[in-house]
Structure formats: C-alpha cells, structure tokens
Short mmCIF file of C-alpha atoms and ligand atoms in Angstrom, two decimals:
data_model
loop_
_atom_site.label_atom_id
_atom_site.label_comp_id
_atom_site.label_asym_id
_atom_site.label_seq_id
_atom_site.Cartn_x
_atom_site.Cartn_y
_atom_site.Cartn_z
CA MET H 27 -9.94 64.07 -97.89
CA ASP H 28 -12.73 61.49 -98.98
CA LYS H 29 -13.87 58.08 -97.61
CA LEU H 30 -11.44 56.04 -100.06
CA SER H 31 -7.85 57.91 -99.30
CA ASN H 32 -9.00 58.16 -96.19
CA ILE H 33 -8.91 54.20 -95.14
CA LEU H 34 -6.19 54.26 -97.93
CA SER H 35 -4.02 56.68 -95.94
CA VAL H 36 -4.81 54.67 -92.88
CA MET H 37 -3.73 51.13 -94.47
CA GLU H 38 -0.52 52.35 -95.75
CA ASP H 39 0.81 53.75 -92.15
CA TYR H 40 -0.30 50.67 -90.67
CA ALA H 41 1.80 49.21 -93.55
CA VAL H 42 4.92 51.22 -92.72
CA LYS H 43 4.19 50.61 -89.03
CA HIS H 44 4.01 46.89 -89.04
CA GLY H 45 6.48 47.02 -92.43
CA ILE H 46 4.01 45.21 -94.66
CA PRO H 47 5.00 45.59 -98.31
CA ILE H 48 2.43 47.23 -100.39
CA LEU H 49 2.32 48.82 -103.79
CA SER H 50 4.02 52.34 -103.83
CA LYS H 51 1.25 55.31 -104.94
CA GLU H 52 3.41 55.80 -107.94
CA ASN H 53 2.70 51.83 -109.39
CA GLY H 54 -0.85 51.90 -107.59
CA LYS H 55 -1.52 54.65 -110.36
CA LEU H 56 -0.10 52.44 -112.70
CA LEU H 57 -2.34 49.61 -111.67
CA GLN H 58 -5.71 51.81 -111.11
CA GLU H 59 -4.72 53.21 -114.93
CA VAL H 60 -4.80 49.92 -116.49
CA ALA H 61 -7.57 48.29 -114.60
CA SER H 62 -9.98 51.37 -115.09
CA ALA H 63 -9.49 51.28 -119.06
CA ILE H 64 -10.40 47.96 -119.06
CA GLN H 65 -12.98 47.74 -116.25
CA PRO H 66 -12.73 44.55 -115.81
CA ALA H 67 -15.72 41.75 -113.94
CA SER H 68 -13.14 39.37 -112.90
CA VAL H 69 -9.80 40.06 -111.33
CA LEU H 70 -7.30 37.46 -109.50
CA GLU H 71 -4.77 39.23 -107.30
CA ILE H 72 -2.07 36.83 -106.32
CA GLY H 73 -0.62 38.40 -103.08
CA THR H 74 -3.42 40.39 -100.84
CA ALA H 75 -1.42 41.31 -97.87
CA ILE H 76 -3.35 43.63 -95.90
CA GLY H 77 -5.45 44.68 -99.24
CA TYR H 78 -4.16 48.17 -99.84
CA SER H 79 -4.17 47.09 -103.51
CA THR H 80 -7.18 45.03 -103.37
CA LEU H 81 -9.46 48.35 -102.57
CA LEU H 82 -7.11 50.07 -105.17
CA LEU H 83 -8.66 47.64 -108.20
CA THR H 84 -12.45 47.74 -106.42
CA ALA H 85 -12.48 51.02 -107.88
CA THR H 86 -11.97 50.04 -110.77
CA ILE H 87 -13.86 46.92 -111.55
CA ALA H 88 -17.41 46.97 -113.46
CA SER H 89 -20.52 47.06 -111.24
CA GLY H 90 -21.53 43.65 -110.14
CA GLY H 91 -17.40 42.69 -110.83
CA LYS H 92 -15.38 40.58 -108.30
CA ILE H 93 -12.19 40.43 -107.33
CA THR H 94 -10.36 37.18 -105.52
CA THR H 95 -7.75 37.66 -103.72
CA ILE H 96 -5.00 34.94 -102.80
CA GLU H 97 -3.16 35.08 -99.41
CA GLN H 98 -1.12 32.75 -97.12
CA ASN H 99 -0.55 34.88 -94.26
CA THR H 100 -3.72 34.64 -91.68
CA GLU H 101 -3.03 37.58 -89.58
CA ARG H 102 -2.55 40.06 -92.63
CA ILE H 103 -5.96 38.32 -94.20
CA GLU H 104 -7.62 39.75 -90.68
CA ILE H 105 -6.39 42.78 -91.49
CA ALA H 106 -7.60 42.82 -95.12
CA ARG H 107 -11.19 42.09 -94.13
CA GLN H 108 -11.25 44.67 -91.43
CA PHE H 109 -10.09 47.35 -93.96
CA LEU H 110 -12.13 46.23 -97.00
CA SER H 111 -15.09 46.21 -94.85
CA GLN H 112 -14.88 49.63 -93.32
CA ALA H 113 -14.39 50.79 -96.93
CA GLY H 114 -17.46 48.96 -97.61
CA VAL H 115 -16.73 46.59 -100.64
CA LEU H 116 -16.30 43.32 -99.03
CA ASN H 117 -18.96 42.22 -100.64
CA GLN H 118 -17.19 42.35 -104.13
CA VAL H 119 -14.27 40.39 -102.39
CA GLU H 120 -13.37 36.83 -101.84
CA ILE H 121 -10.18 36.35 -99.82
CA ILE H 122 -8.89 32.68 -100.28
CA ALA H 123 -6.26 31.83 -97.99
CA GLY H 124 -2.97 29.26 -98.96
CA ASP H 125 -0.78 28.88 -101.16
CA ALA H 126 -1.08 30.57 -104.15
CA GLY H 127 1.35 27.65 -105.98
CA GLN H 128 -1.78 25.30 -105.33
CA ILE H 129 -5.12 27.66 -105.11
CA VAL H 130 -4.45 28.84 -108.22
CA SER H 131 -4.38 25.76 -110.63
CA ARG H 132 -7.74 24.88 -108.68
CA LEU H 133 -9.44 28.32 -110.12
CA ALA H 134 -12.86 28.27 -111.47
CA GLY H 135 -13.93 31.07 -114.31
CA TYR H 136 -12.35 33.58 -116.27
CA PHE H 137 -9.99 36.62 -115.43
CA ASP H 138 -10.09 39.79 -117.07
CA LEU H 139 -7.23 41.02 -114.74
CA VAL H 140 -4.32 39.51 -112.91
CA PHE H 141 -2.49 40.89 -110.73
CA ILE H 142 0.27 39.02 -109.19
CA ASP H 143 2.09 40.45 -106.25
CA ALA H 144 3.40 37.53 -104.10
CA ALA H 145 6.35 35.58 -104.19
CA LYS H 146 8.79 36.86 -106.85
CA GLY H 147 10.34 33.58 -107.69
CA GLN H 148 6.99 32.14 -108.19
CA TYR H 149 5.54 34.46 -110.94
CA LEU H 150 6.31 31.98 -114.31
CA ASP H 151 4.72 29.34 -112.10
CA TYR H 152 1.54 31.07 -111.38
CA LEU H 153 1.29 32.63 -114.63
CA HIS H 154 1.26 29.42 -116.28
CA LYS H 155 -1.55 28.17 -114.11
CA VAL H 156 -3.40 30.72 -114.82
CA MET H 157 -2.90 31.09 -118.51
CA ASP H 158 -6.03 28.89 -119.83
CA LYS H 159 -8.25 31.27 -117.63
CA LEU H 160 -7.79 34.17 -119.10
CA SER H 161 -10.21 35.77 -121.21
CA PRO H 162 -9.13 37.09 -124.20
CA GLY H 163 -8.05 41.04 -123.99
CA ALA H 164 -7.55 40.13 -120.18
CA VAL H 165 -4.24 41.85 -118.54
CA VAL H 166 -1.61 40.55 -116.71
CA ILE H 167 0.15 42.95 -114.13
CA ALA H 168 2.88 41.95 -112.38
CA ASP H 169 4.97 43.93 -109.84
CA ASN H 170 8.74 44.22 -108.16
CA VAL H 171 9.69 42.70 -111.72
CA LEU H 172 13.17 44.81 -112.11
CA PHE H 173 13.84 43.69 -108.10
CA ARG H 174 16.44 46.18 -106.79
CA GLY H 175 17.71 46.91 -110.15
CA TRP H 176 19.33 43.71 -110.76
CA VAL H 177 16.85 42.32 -113.28
CA SER H 178 17.27 44.53 -116.11
CA ASP H 179 21.26 45.08 -115.38
CA ASP H 180 23.33 42.68 -116.52
CA LYS H 181 25.18 42.83 -113.40
CA VAL H 182 25.60 39.54 -111.37
CA PRO H 183 23.52 39.67 -108.27
CA PRO H 184 24.52 39.21 -104.88
CA LYS H 185 24.23 35.07 -104.26
CA ARG H 186 21.06 35.71 -101.57
CA PHE H 187 19.34 37.19 -104.71
CA ARG H 188 20.31 34.98 -107.71
CA THR H 189 16.82 32.47 -107.47
CA ILE H 190 14.79 35.48 -107.62
CA VAL H 191 16.87 37.12 -110.11
CA LYS H 192 17.04 34.28 -112.37
CA ARG H 193 13.04 33.37 -111.81
CA LEU H 194 12.04 36.97 -112.65
CA ARG H 195 14.25 37.35 -115.94
CA ALA H 196 12.87 33.87 -117.00
CA TYR H 197 9.26 35.52 -116.23
CA LEU H 198 10.04 38.74 -118.27
CA ASP H 199 11.52 36.32 -120.89
CA PHE H 200 8.24 34.79 -121.62
CA VAL H 201 5.89 37.64 -121.20
CA ASP H 202 8.27 39.39 -123.56
CA SER H 203 8.28 36.44 -126.34
CA ASP H 204 5.17 34.65 -126.18
CA PRO H 205 3.00 36.12 -128.91
CA ARG H 206 0.13 35.58 -127.14
CA PHE H 207 1.34 38.76 -124.82
CA LYS H 208 1.51 42.55 -125.65
CA THR H 209 4.26 43.30 -122.29
CA THR H 210 5.73 46.65 -121.78
CA ILE H 211 7.63 47.18 -118.76
CA TRP H 212 7.68 50.39 -116.64
CA HIS H 213 10.49 51.26 -114.53
CA ILE H 214 8.54 52.35 -111.99
CA GLY H 215 9.09 52.12 -108.20
CA ASP H 216 10.27 48.24 -108.24
CA GLY H 217 9.44 47.80 -112.08
CA MET H 218 6.22 46.87 -113.03
CA ALA H 219 5.12 44.76 -115.82
CA VAL H 220 1.82 44.60 -117.73
CA SER H 221 1.06 42.31 -120.23
CA TYR H 222 -1.74 42.10 -122.61
CA TYR H 223 -3.57 39.03 -123.48
CA GLN H 224 -4.31 38.44 -127.48
CA GLY H 225 -4.52 34.59 -127.50
CA GLU H 226 -7.55 32.13 -126.94
CA THR H 227 -8.83 31.34 -124.07
CA LYS H 228 -9.11 27.12 -123.66
CA THR H 229 -12.63 26.15 -124.31
C1 SAM A 22 4.43 42.52 -101.41
S1 SAM A 22 2.81 41.69 -100.71
C2 SAM A 22 1.17 42.40 -101.55
C3 SAM A 22 1.02 43.08 -101.17
C4 SAM A 22 -0.64 43.96 -102.04
N1 SAM A 22 -0.72 43.34 -102.99
C5 SAM A 22 -0.86 45.24 -101.82
O1 SAM A 22 -0.19 46.30 -102.60
O2 SAM A 22 -1.24 45.99 -101.34
C6 SAM A 22 2.96 39.89 -101.13
C7 SAM A 22 2.13 39.04 -100.24
O3 SAM A 22 2.22 37.91 -100.91
C8 SAM A 22 2.05 37.07 -100.10
N2 SAM A 22 2.71 35.32 -100.31
C9 SAM A 22 3.96 35.64 -100.74
N3 SAM A 22 3.93 34.14 -101.49
C10 SAM A 22 2.53 33.75 -100.64
C11 SAM A 22 1.99 32.41 -101.48
N4 SAM A 22 2.86 31.32 -102.27
N5 SAM A 22 0.68 31.91 -101.33
C12 SAM A 22 -0.02 33.06 -101.38
N6 SAM A 22 0.48 34.52 -100.91
C13 SAM A 22 2.05 34.34 -100.55
C14 SAM A 22 2.50 37.39 -98.42
O4 SAM A 22 2.54 36.94 -97.24
C15 SAM A 22 2.56 39.02 -98.62
O5 SAM A 22 1.65 38.98 -97.71
#
C-alpha cells in the first residue's frame, strides 16, 4: 500500500471509530475523477471534518494549486492538520475555522472547483455566496443531495427531516434550472450533484 492509501485507510478507521461522517469510497472516487479531469488550481471545500476529502483533492490539483477548506469544529480541524501534515500536503491547504455561511462571502479570489459537504440545509446559501467567485468552467460538487432517498422521492419525509429535504430540493432545483449550470445527479452513496458552471464571473 502506498503512503497516500495508507493514510486514507487510517482516516477511514478513525472516522468510523469516532463517528465522523466522511465521503464514501464510491463518492470519493467520483470526486477525484471529476477533479482530476479539470486539475483545479484553486479549490474551495466547505466541510473539512478530518481532512479525508481534502486529502483526496490534493492528489488532483494543478502543480502549485491550493485548497481552501472551511470547518467549524476545532477538534476536527486539529485532527485534519495532523493527517494532512503526515501526508506531506499541509502546505497546499488553508484551513479556515468558523461558520462557512459567514466565511464564504468574505473569501477573495476565484475557484475552479467548489466541494460542498457541510450543513445540508445551507447548500443553496453557500452556492449563492460563492457564485461571484466561480471561474469560467468551474465545477460545483455537492454531497448527500439525495439525503437517504427522501429528496428524489415524492414521499413526505419525517417531520425532523422536512426542512433539510425542502432545502436540498431547492438546491437541486436551482442547479437544474439555472442556465449557468449543467448538472448531473449521481445516485451513488447519499447522492452527489456535479454542476458545471457555464456563466461568466463578475469582474
Ligand atoms: C460530512 S462532514 C465533511 C466530510 C469531509 N468533506 C470528508 O468527506 O472528509 C461535514 C462537516 O461540516 C462541518 N460543518 C457543518 N456545518 C458547518 C458550518 N456551518 N460551517 C463550517 N463547517 C460546518 C461539520 O462540523 C462536519 O465536520
């Protein structure tokens, strides 16, 4: 097993042991495939957890590229730092601590790839806040968009999930109907939406 696979495997075990939600292997593979195809120079990840998807993404970025990742749980940030340092990629990653809803609007620069994997009820808010920071041809990937099957079905979800399901449906409606995006929804894991941005960036 190479060093990267070894660390990823340790992270998977850590996540299971500590009940931390990270990407499934299948969804991780799709994330890497989509990212590798565009070799982004600048990535924004919303929801770092212990840095598992961050590490997957470091293998896909252009030489000299950078990943900005946001996480509000300080304990997880510390663990992410340790794993990314062990993998020798911490210099390619900036971890910003705090609430993504506030941080995203304050970010400067443009992103070639945005990976949304934090508060499911806030996906559309994150997207609205990052729209003027998308490079032409950027891709926006959102995990868990089908949320246990409730989002695509016409079933009425249990009361405790209603707001999340309503908001995820609003996210999917937006990326499906806005002409600036071309979106594919992958029915793998908990569902992953891959949206190619075809609009102009603001100047
Ligand atoms: C599903 S996990 C991320 C998993 C990670 N992307 C991976 O696959 O390795 C979601 C993370 O988002 C964080 N999070 C949730 N709401 C947030 C917010 N408003 N701002 C920043 N981070 C948030 C949680 O603390 C959690 O660690």
